[in-house]
Amino acid sequence: MAKGKVDALLGIVFGDEGKGKVVDFFTPRYDLVARFAGGPNAGHTIIFEGKKFVLRSIPSGIFDENKINIIGNGCVIAPDLFMNEAKEVEAAGYSIDRRLLISRRAHLILPTHRLLDKAYEAAKGNAKVGTTGKGIGPTYSDKAARVGLRVGDIEENFKEKYDALKARHLDILNDLGCRDLDISAEEKVWLESVEYMKKFRLCDTEIEINRALEAGQNVLAEGAQGTLLDIDHGTYPFVSSSSTTIGGVCTGLGIAPQNVGRVWGIFKAYSTRVGSGPFPVELFDETGTEIRRIGKEFGAVTGRDRRCGWVDLVALKYAIMINGVTDLVMMKADVLDTFDKIKVCVAYEKNGVRTESMPYDTEGWTAVYEELEGWKTPLSDIRREEDFPKAYADYIDYLEKALKTPIAILSVGPEREATIIR
Ligand code: IMP
């Protein structure tokens, strides 16, 4: 029997591309859906049958009762937020405890990690990253410092290990001027949620995934955040703390590179960024406000306004290179339905220097644009490529030529049906 493959669906700009919708749409093709990086900083929105769910840690394949879902070792998990999320899915009628596998190697986000996240941000003054405040950075820091707690730790003497790490955190918080903190209420819920987690299959997910591959099953690796938020390849230090790119799929699930099949790179027909950091295509004018309003570009986790701009070919080419993207998925072109002209960033410029490749320091660069015709036609009800308005077909063609990669899937609305496969 042929071995199965791991296909990856990766956000290739700053996240928020609509991965939840696409994973949900893809799920029937796969046997397992796995998250490999990040934690409750993500908010993957899925809309079907008039219901809306925002998943933070649970993979978006959970609504298909025949599929196994995995939270891999590269993820970080906040038991209390996970419990709320899992209960919400259960309350909607889905039984998940046997279908959700959680890696014993995934790291736990403690309540004090969240306090540290906020305290570090406050201490940064004007250089804030604009984190989601979910404790992501401090948890990955503890992992790298080899003092973190893992899911497997909850199986034995957990309270002792928890108390030791908490004490360490409280010392640091004290040094940062955060004194007399009362976390007792939050801690009580958190410890209860650790007990709740035990009903799920806490296991060595890397072994389970490799067994499934040996048995010919296929896996979809569901990315979180985006390439430009990757700890190595993003706009450091304005990044998240995990490996959001293709390398993270291998380390975050425990699979070898030769098991990777297709790499789907998902992006929007325009750009957004939430949080601080360089964003050369950012629009501060009425067009930016309109894109935000029409595209409902407000953070799924924090509710913050997303910064909006035109599509950025410099960023997309870079992400396609870093990830080895084989196919592109373009989301939300319908948001641009009413615009007369559509701009595309083809290069960056600073002090008379022009570049088409991602610079080391993206600060201070401005975007150089080319202008295309808008299609001025509603796209949301279109289901067949033959029915595309010419200017939309031209936009797709222009992007494919520039990016040298096919756009295999187009999404023109939030519903499952508003998805066109080419
Ligand atoms: P953290 O991941 O909470 O540490 O935040 C670091 C940076 O990544 C901030 O700029 C966040 O706004 C951004 N970020 C984290 N998660 C997401 C996401 O799921 N979508 C978009 N931006 C995110």
PDB file of N, CA and C in Angstrom, residues 174-244:
ATOM      1  N   ASN A 174       7.451  39.815  39.863  1.00  0.00           N
ATOM      2  CA  ASN A 174       7.815  40.706  40.969  1.00  0.00           C
ATOM      3  C   ASN A 174       8.918  41.670  40.525  1.00  0.00           C
ATOM      4  N   ASP A 175       9.925  41.120  39.834  1.00  0.00           N
ATOM      5  CA  ASP A 175      11.027  41.958  39.338  1.00  0.00           C
ATOM      6  C   ASP A 175      10.534  42.992  38.329  1.00  0.00           C
ATOM      7  N   LEU A 176       9.469  42.641  37.620  1.00  0.00           N
ATOM      8  CA  LEU A 176       8.920  43.571  36.625  1.00  0.00           C
ATOM      9  C   LEU A 176       7.948  44.566  37.258  1.00  0.00           C
ATOM     10  N   GLY A 177       7.819  44.487  38.572  1.00  0.00           N
ATOM     11  CA  GLY A 177       6.971  45.446  39.287  1.00  0.00           C
ATOM     12  C   GLY A 177       5.531  44.989  39.452  1.00  0.00           C
ATOM     13  N   CYS A 178       5.231  43.737  39.075  1.00  0.00           N
ATOM     14  CA  CYS A 178       3.857  43.222  39.243  1.00  0.00           C
ATOM     15  C   CYS A 178       3.816  42.474  40.576  1.00  0.00           C
ATOM     16  N   ARG A 179       3.351  43.151  41.610  1.00  0.00           N
ATOM     17  CA  ARG A 179       3.372  42.540  42.947  1.00  0.00           C
ATOM     18  C   ARG A 179       1.956  42.285  43.443  1.00  0.00           C
ATOM     19  N   ASP A 180       1.853  41.493  44.498  1.00  0.00           N
ATOM     20  CA  ASP A 180       0.580  41.192  45.161  1.00  0.00           C
ATOM     21  C   ASP A 180      -0.496  40.746  44.170  1.00  0.00           C
ATOM     22  N   LEU A 181      -0.104  39.886  43.247  1.00  0.00           N
ATOM     23  CA  LEU A 181      -1.065  39.415  42.257  1.00  0.00           C
ATOM     24  C   LEU A 181      -1.963  38.352  42.882  1.00  0.00           C
ATOM     25  N   ASP A 182      -3.245  38.452  42.636  1.00  0.00           N
ATOM     26  CA  ASP A 182      -4.147  37.408  43.136  1.00  0.00           C
ATOM     27  C   ASP A 182      -4.685  36.633  41.935  1.00  0.00           C
ATOM     28  N   ILE A 183      -4.132  35.436  41.742  1.00  0.00           N
ATOM     29  CA  ILE A 183      -4.589  34.649  40.580  1.00  0.00           C
ATOM     30  C   ILE A 183      -5.436  33.453  41.020  1.00  0.00           C
ATOM     31  N   SER A 184      -5.891  33.498  42.310  1.00  0.00           N
ATOM     32  CA  SER A 184      -6.516  32.282  42.850  1.00  0.00           C
ATOM     33  C   SER A 184      -7.754  31.830  42.061  1.00  0.00           C
ATOM     34  N   ALA A 185      -8.600  32.778  41.643  1.00  0.00           N
ATOM     35  CA  ALA A 185      -9.829  32.375  40.935  1.00  0.00           C
ATOM     36  C   ALA A 185      -9.474  31.754  39.580  1.00  0.00           C
ATOM     37  N   GLU A 186      -8.599  32.431  38.858  1.00  0.00           N
ATOM     38  CA  GLU A 186      -8.197  31.944  37.532  1.00  0.00           C
ATOM     39  C   GLU A 186      -7.476  30.585  37.651  1.00  0.00           C
ATOM     40  N   GLU A 187      -6.654  30.500  38.693  1.00  0.00           N
ATOM     41  CA  GLU A 187      -5.883  29.271  38.912  1.00  0.00           C
ATOM     42  C   GLU A 187      -6.796  28.078  39.214  1.00  0.00           C
ATOM     43  N   LYS A 188      -7.848  28.342  39.977  1.00  0.00           N
ATOM     44  CA  LYS A 188      -8.774  27.260  40.342  1.00  0.00           C
ATOM     45  C   LYS A 188      -9.405  26.671  39.068  1.00  0.00           C
ATOM     46  N   VAL A 189      -9.898  27.552  38.214  1.00  0.00           N
ATOM     47  CA  VAL A 189     -10.514  27.093  36.953  1.00  0.00           C
ATOM     48  C   VAL A 189      -9.460  26.379  36.106  1.00  0.00           C
ATOM     49  N   TRP A 190      -8.264  26.941  36.091  1.00  0.00           N
ATOM     50  CA  TRP A 190      -7.192  26.366  35.261  1.00  0.00           C
ATOM     51  C   TRP A 190      -6.878  24.937  35.713  1.00  0.00           C
ATOM     52  N   LEU A 191      -6.766  24.756  37.036  1.00  0.00           N
ATOM     53  CA  LEU A 191      -6.442  23.414  37.549  1.00  0.00           C
ATOM     54  C   LEU A 191      -7.593  22.434  37.278  1.00  0.00           C
ATOM     55  N   GLU A 192      -8.823  22.931  37.363  1.00  0.00           N
ATOM     56  CA  GLU A 192      -9.972  22.061  37.030  1.00  0.00           C
ATOM     57  C   GLU A 192      -9.919  21.659  35.561  1.00  0.00           C
ATOM     58  N   SER A 193      -9.520  22.628  34.735  1.00  0.00           N
ATOM     59  CA  SER A 193      -9.494  22.331  33.294  1.00  0.00           C
ATOM     60  C   SER A 193      -8.379  21.340  32.947  1.00  0.00           C
ATOM     61  N   VAL A 194      -7.333  21.324  33.746  1.00  0.00           N
ATOM     62  CA  VAL A 194      -6.272  20.323  33.544  1.00  0.00           C
ATOM     63  C   VAL A 194      -6.869  18.927  33.764  1.00  0.00           C
ATOM     64  N   GLU A 195      -7.708  18.789  34.778  1.00  0.00           N
ATOM     65  CA  GLU A 195      -8.393  17.503  35.028  1.00  0.00           C
ATOM     66  C   GLU A 195      -9.298  17.148  33.847  1.00  0.00           C
ATOM     67  N   TYR A 196     -10.027  18.161  33.366  1.00  0.00           N
ATOM     68  CA  TYR A 196     -10.947  17.957  32.234  1.00  0.00           C
ATOM     69  C   TYR A 196     -10.201  17.415  31.003  1.00  0.00           C
ATOM     70  N   MET A 197      -8.971  17.928  30.809  1.00  0.00           N
ATOM     71  CA  MET A 197      -8.193  17.508  29.625  1.00  0.00           C
ATOM     72  C   MET A 197      -7.929  16.013  29.600  1.00  0.00           C
ATOM     73  N   LYS A 198      -7.948  15.401  30.791  1.00  0.00           N
ATOM     74  CA  LYS A 198      -7.576  13.982  30.875  1.00  0.00           C
ATOM     75  C   LYS A 198      -8.552  13.068  30.151  1.00  0.00           C
ATOM     76  N   LYS A 199      -9.765  13.581  29.857  1.00  0.00           N
ATOM     77  CA  LYS A 199     -10.708  12.696  29.157  1.00  0.00           C
ATOM     78  C   LYS A 199     -10.380  12.566  27.666  1.00  0.00           C
ATOM     79  N   PHE A 200      -9.478  13.414  27.190  1.00  0.00           N
ATOM     80  CA  PHE A 200      -9.082  13.327  25.779  1.00  0.00           C
ATOM     81  C   PHE A 200      -7.934  12.334  25.629  1.00  0.00           C
ATOM     82  N   ARG A 201      -7.614  12.010  24.400  1.00  0.00           N
ATOM     83  CA  ARG A 201      -6.527  11.044  24.169  1.00  0.00           C
ATOM     84  C   ARG A 201      -5.192  11.775  24.186  1.00  0.00           C
ATOM     85  N   LEU A 202      -4.556  11.802  25.358  1.00  0.00           N
ATOM     86  CA  LEU A 202      -3.249  12.437  25.497  1.00  0.00           C
ATOM     87  C   LEU A 202      -2.236  11.369  25.117  1.00  0.00           C
ATOM     88  N   CYS A 203      -1.532  11.558  24.032  1.00  0.00           N
ATOM     89  CA  CYS A 203      -0.700  10.454  23.548  1.00  0.00           C
ATOM     90  C   CYS A 203       0.509  10.968  22.775  1.00  0.00           C
ATOM     91  N   ASP A 204       1.292  10.033  22.267  1.00  0.00           N
ATOM     92  CA  ASP A 204       2.450  10.396  21.460  1.00  0.00           C
ATOM     93  C   ASP A 204       1.966  10.543  20.024  1.00  0.00           C
ATOM     94  N   THR A 205       1.497  11.720  19.723  1.00  0.00           N
ATOM     95  CA  THR A 205       0.808  11.923  18.437  1.00  0.00           C
ATOM     96  C   THR A 205       1.739  11.707  17.252  1.00  0.00           C
ATOM     97  N   GLU A 206       3.048  11.935  17.464  1.00  0.00           N
ATOM     98  CA  GLU A 206       3.969  11.735  16.335  1.00  0.00           C
ATOM     99  C   GLU A 206       3.962  10.262  15.905  1.00  0.00           C
ATOM    100  N   ILE A 207       3.813   9.385  16.865  1.00  0.00           N
ATOM    101  CA  ILE A 207       3.749   7.951  16.530  1.00  0.00           C
ATOM    102  C   ILE A 207       2.421   7.650  15.821  1.00  0.00           C
ATOM    103  N   GLU A 208       1.347   8.215  16.341  1.00  0.00           N
ATOM    104  CA  GLU A 208       0.024   7.989  15.728  1.00  0.00           C
ATOM    105  C   GLU A 208       0.016   8.479  14.277  1.00  0.00           C
ATOM    106  N   ILE A 209       0.583   9.662  14.047  1.00  0.00           N
ATOM    107  CA  ILE A 209       0.568  10.217  12.682  1.00  0.00           C
ATOM    108  C   ILE A 209       1.394   9.338  11.750  1.00  0.00           C
ATOM    109  N   ASN A 210       2.574   8.929  12.205  1.00  0.00           N
ATOM    110  CA  ASN A 210       3.419   8.106  11.336  1.00  0.00           C
ATOM    111  C   ASN A 210       2.793   6.740  11.061  1.00  0.00           C
ATOM    112  N   ARG A 211       2.092   6.215  12.053  1.00  0.00           N
ATOM    113  CA  ARG A 211       1.365   4.950  11.831  1.00  0.00           C
ATOM    114  C   ARG A 211       0.284   5.138  10.776  1.00  0.00           C
ATOM    115  N   ALA A 212      -0.431   6.253  10.896  1.00  0.00           N
ATOM    116  CA  ALA A 212      -1.507   6.528   9.934  1.00  0.00           C
ATOM    117  C   ALA A 212      -0.927   6.659   8.532  1.00  0.00           C
ATOM    118  N   LEU A 213       0.217   7.331   8.410  1.00  0.00           N
ATOM    119  CA  LEU A 213       0.848   7.489   7.091  1.00  0.00           C
ATOM    120  C   LEU A 213       1.251   6.127   6.527  1.00  0.00           C
ATOM    121  N   GLU A 214       1.824   5.293   7.394  1.00  0.00           N
ATOM    122  CA  GLU A 214       2.214   3.932   6.961  1.00  0.00           C
ATOM    123  C   GLU A 214       1.005   3.172   6.440  1.00  0.00           C
ATOM    124  N   ALA A 215      -0.148   3.410   7.060  1.00  0.00           N
ATOM    125  CA  ALA A 215      -1.376   2.695   6.673  1.00  0.00           C
ATOM    126  C   ALA A 215      -2.047   3.352   5.466  1.00  0.00           C
ATOM    127  N   GLY A 216      -1.362   4.321   4.840  1.00  0.00           N
ATOM    128  CA  GLY A 216      -1.892   4.929   3.620  1.00  0.00           C
ATOM    129  C   GLY A 216      -2.855   6.074   3.854  1.00  0.00           C
ATOM    130  N   GLN A 217      -2.968   6.526   5.105  1.00  0.00           N
ATOM    131  CA  GLN A 217      -3.897   7.624   5.385  1.00  0.00           C
ATOM    132  C   GLN A 217      -3.231   8.969   5.102  1.00  0.00           C
ATOM    133  N   ASN A 218      -4.050   9.950   4.775  1.00  0.00           N
ATOM    134  CA  ASN A 218      -3.534  11.281   4.459  1.00  0.00           C
ATOM    135  C   ASN A 218      -3.871  12.272   5.564  1.00  0.00           C
ATOM    136  N   VAL A 219      -2.940  13.190   5.760  1.00  0.00           N
ATOM    137  CA  VAL A 219      -3.059  14.154   6.860  1.00  0.00           C
ATOM    138  C   VAL A 219      -3.085  15.563   6.281  1.00  0.00           C
ATOM    139  N   LEU A 220      -3.938  16.399   6.841  1.00  0.00           N
ATOM    140  CA  LEU A 220      -3.879  17.823   6.509  1.00  0.00           C
ATOM    141  C   LEU A 220      -3.299  18.564   7.712  1.00  0.00           C
ATOM    142  N   ALA A 221      -2.176  19.242   7.486  1.00  0.00           N
ATOM    143  CA  ALA A 221      -1.566  20.044   8.556  1.00  0.00           C
ATOM    144  C   ALA A 221      -2.132  21.454   8.463  1.00  0.00           C
ATOM    145  N   GLU A 222      -2.858  21.852   9.483  1.00  0.00           N
ATOM    146  CA  GLU A 222      -3.540  23.157   9.490  1.00  0.00           C
ATOM    147  C   GLU A 222      -2.628  24.201  10.116  1.00  0.00           C
ATOM    148  N   GLY A 223      -2.168  25.121   9.316  1.00  0.00           N
ATOM    149  CA  GLY A 223      -1.283  26.155   9.834  1.00  0.00           C
ATOM    150  C   GLY A 223      -2.010  27.120  10.756  1.00  0.00           C
ATOM    151  N   ALA A 224      -1.217  27.885  11.480  1.00  0.00           N
ATOM    152  CA  ALA A 224      -1.765  28.984  12.291  1.00  0.00           C
ATOM    153  C   ALA A 224      -0.863  30.191  12.064  1.00  0.00           C
ATOM    154  N   GLN A 225      -1.433  31.381  12.232  1.00  0.00           N
ATOM    155  CA  GLN A 225      -0.725  32.625  11.917  1.00  0.00           C
ATOM    156  C   GLN A 225      -0.248  32.590  10.453  1.00  0.00           C
ATOM    157  N   GLY A 226       0.877  33.222  10.156  1.00  0.00           N
ATOM    158  CA  GLY A 226       1.317  33.274   8.759  1.00  0.00           C
ATOM    159  C   GLY A 226       2.828  33.361   8.674  1.00  0.00           C
ATOM    160  N   THR A 227       3.353  33.230   7.452  1.00  0.00           N
ATOM    161  CA  THR A 227       4.806  33.186   7.249  1.00  0.00           C
ATOM    162  C   THR A 227       5.515  34.407   7.845  1.00  0.00           C
ATOM    163  N   LEU A 228       4.912  35.586   7.705  1.00  0.00           N
ATOM    164  CA  LEU A 228       5.608  36.785   8.190  1.00  0.00           C
ATOM    165  C   LEU A 228       5.518  36.948   9.710  1.00  0.00           C
ATOM    166  N   LEU A 229       4.843  36.001  10.366  1.00  0.00           N
ATOM    167  CA  LEU A 229       4.833  35.973  11.837  1.00  0.00           C
ATOM    168  C   LEU A 229       5.689  34.819  12.358  1.00  0.00           C
ATOM    169  N   ASP A 230       6.398  34.140  11.466  1.00  0.00           N
ATOM    170  CA  ASP A 230       7.255  33.013  11.863  1.00  0.00           C
ATOM    171  C   ASP A 230       8.436  33.537  12.692  1.00  0.00           C
ATOM    172  N   ILE A 231       8.797  32.799  13.708  1.00  0.00           N
ATOM    173  CA  ILE A 231       9.860  33.249  14.617  1.00  0.00           C
ATOM    174  C   ILE A 231      11.196  33.426  13.881  1.00  0.00           C
ATOM    175  N   ASP A 232      11.460  32.625  12.847  1.00  0.00           N
ATOM    176  CA  ASP A 232      12.709  32.761  12.080  1.00  0.00           C
ATOM    177  C   ASP A 232      12.550  33.614  10.835  1.00  0.00           C
ATOM    178  N   HIS A 233      11.464  33.423  10.122  1.00  0.00           N
ATOM    179  CA  HIS A 233      11.354  34.008   8.782  1.00  0.00           C
ATOM    180  C   HIS A 233      10.424  35.212   8.716  1.00  0.00           C
ATOM    181  N   GLY A 234       9.833  35.576   9.836  1.00  0.00           N
ATOM    182  CA  GLY A 234       8.909  36.704   9.859  1.00  0.00           C
ATOM    183  C   GLY A 234       9.617  38.029  10.082  1.00  0.00           C
ATOM    184  N   THR A 235       8.816  39.062  10.351  1.00  0.00           N
ATOM    185  CA  THR A 235       9.336  40.416  10.528  1.00  0.00           C
ATOM    186  C   THR A 235       9.771  40.599  11.991  1.00  0.00           C
ATOM    187  N   TYR A 236      10.770  39.819  12.376  1.00  0.00           N
ATOM    188  CA  TYR A 236      11.280  39.811  13.751  1.00  0.00           C
ATOM    189  C   TYR A 236      11.705  41.211  14.184  1.00  0.00           C
ATOM    190  N   PRO A 237      11.425  41.660  15.392  1.00  0.00           N
ATOM    191  CA  PRO A 237      10.795  40.938  16.499  1.00  0.00           C
ATOM    192  C   PRO A 237       9.267  41.003  16.517  1.00  0.00           C
ATOM    193  N   PHE A 238       8.676  41.555  15.449  1.00  0.00           N
ATOM    194  CA  PHE A 238       7.211  41.664  15.435  1.00  0.00           C
ATOM    195  C   PHE A 238       6.624  40.385  14.854  1.00  0.00           C
ATOM    196  N   VAL A 239       6.765  39.328  15.575  1.00  0.00           N
ATOM    197  CA  VAL A 239       6.370  37.998  15.114  1.00  0.00           C
ATOM    198  C   VAL A 239       5.707  37.250  16.269  1.00  0.00           C
ATOM    199  N   SER A 240       5.176  36.086  15.971  1.00  0.00           N
ATOM    200  CA  SER A 240       4.755  35.198  17.048  1.00  0.00           C
ATOM    201  C   SER A 240       5.975  34.342  17.410  1.00  0.00           C
ATOM    202  N   SER A 241       5.808  33.357  18.290  1.00  0.00           N
ATOM    203  CA  SER A 241       6.999  32.665  18.807  1.00  0.00           C
ATOM    204  C   SER A 241       7.136  31.239  18.301  1.00  0.00           C
ATOM    205  N   SER A 242       6.362  30.886  17.284  1.00  0.00           N
ATOM    206  CA  SER A 242       6.436  29.502  16.792  1.00  0.00           C
ATOM    207  C   SER A 242       6.887  29.481  15.338  1.00  0.00           C
ATOM    208  N   SER A 243       7.113  28.266  14.830  1.00  0.00           N
ATOM    209  CA  SER A 243       7.502  28.083  13.429  1.00  0.00           C
ATOM    210  C   SER A 243       6.238  27.865  12.622  1.00  0.00           C
ATOM    211  N   THR A 244       5.805  28.920  11.968  1.00  0.00           N
ATOM    212  CA  THR A 244       4.522  28.851  11.259  1.00  0.00           C
ATOM    213  C   THR A 244       4.702  28.343   9.835  1.00  0.00           C
TER     214      THR A 244
END
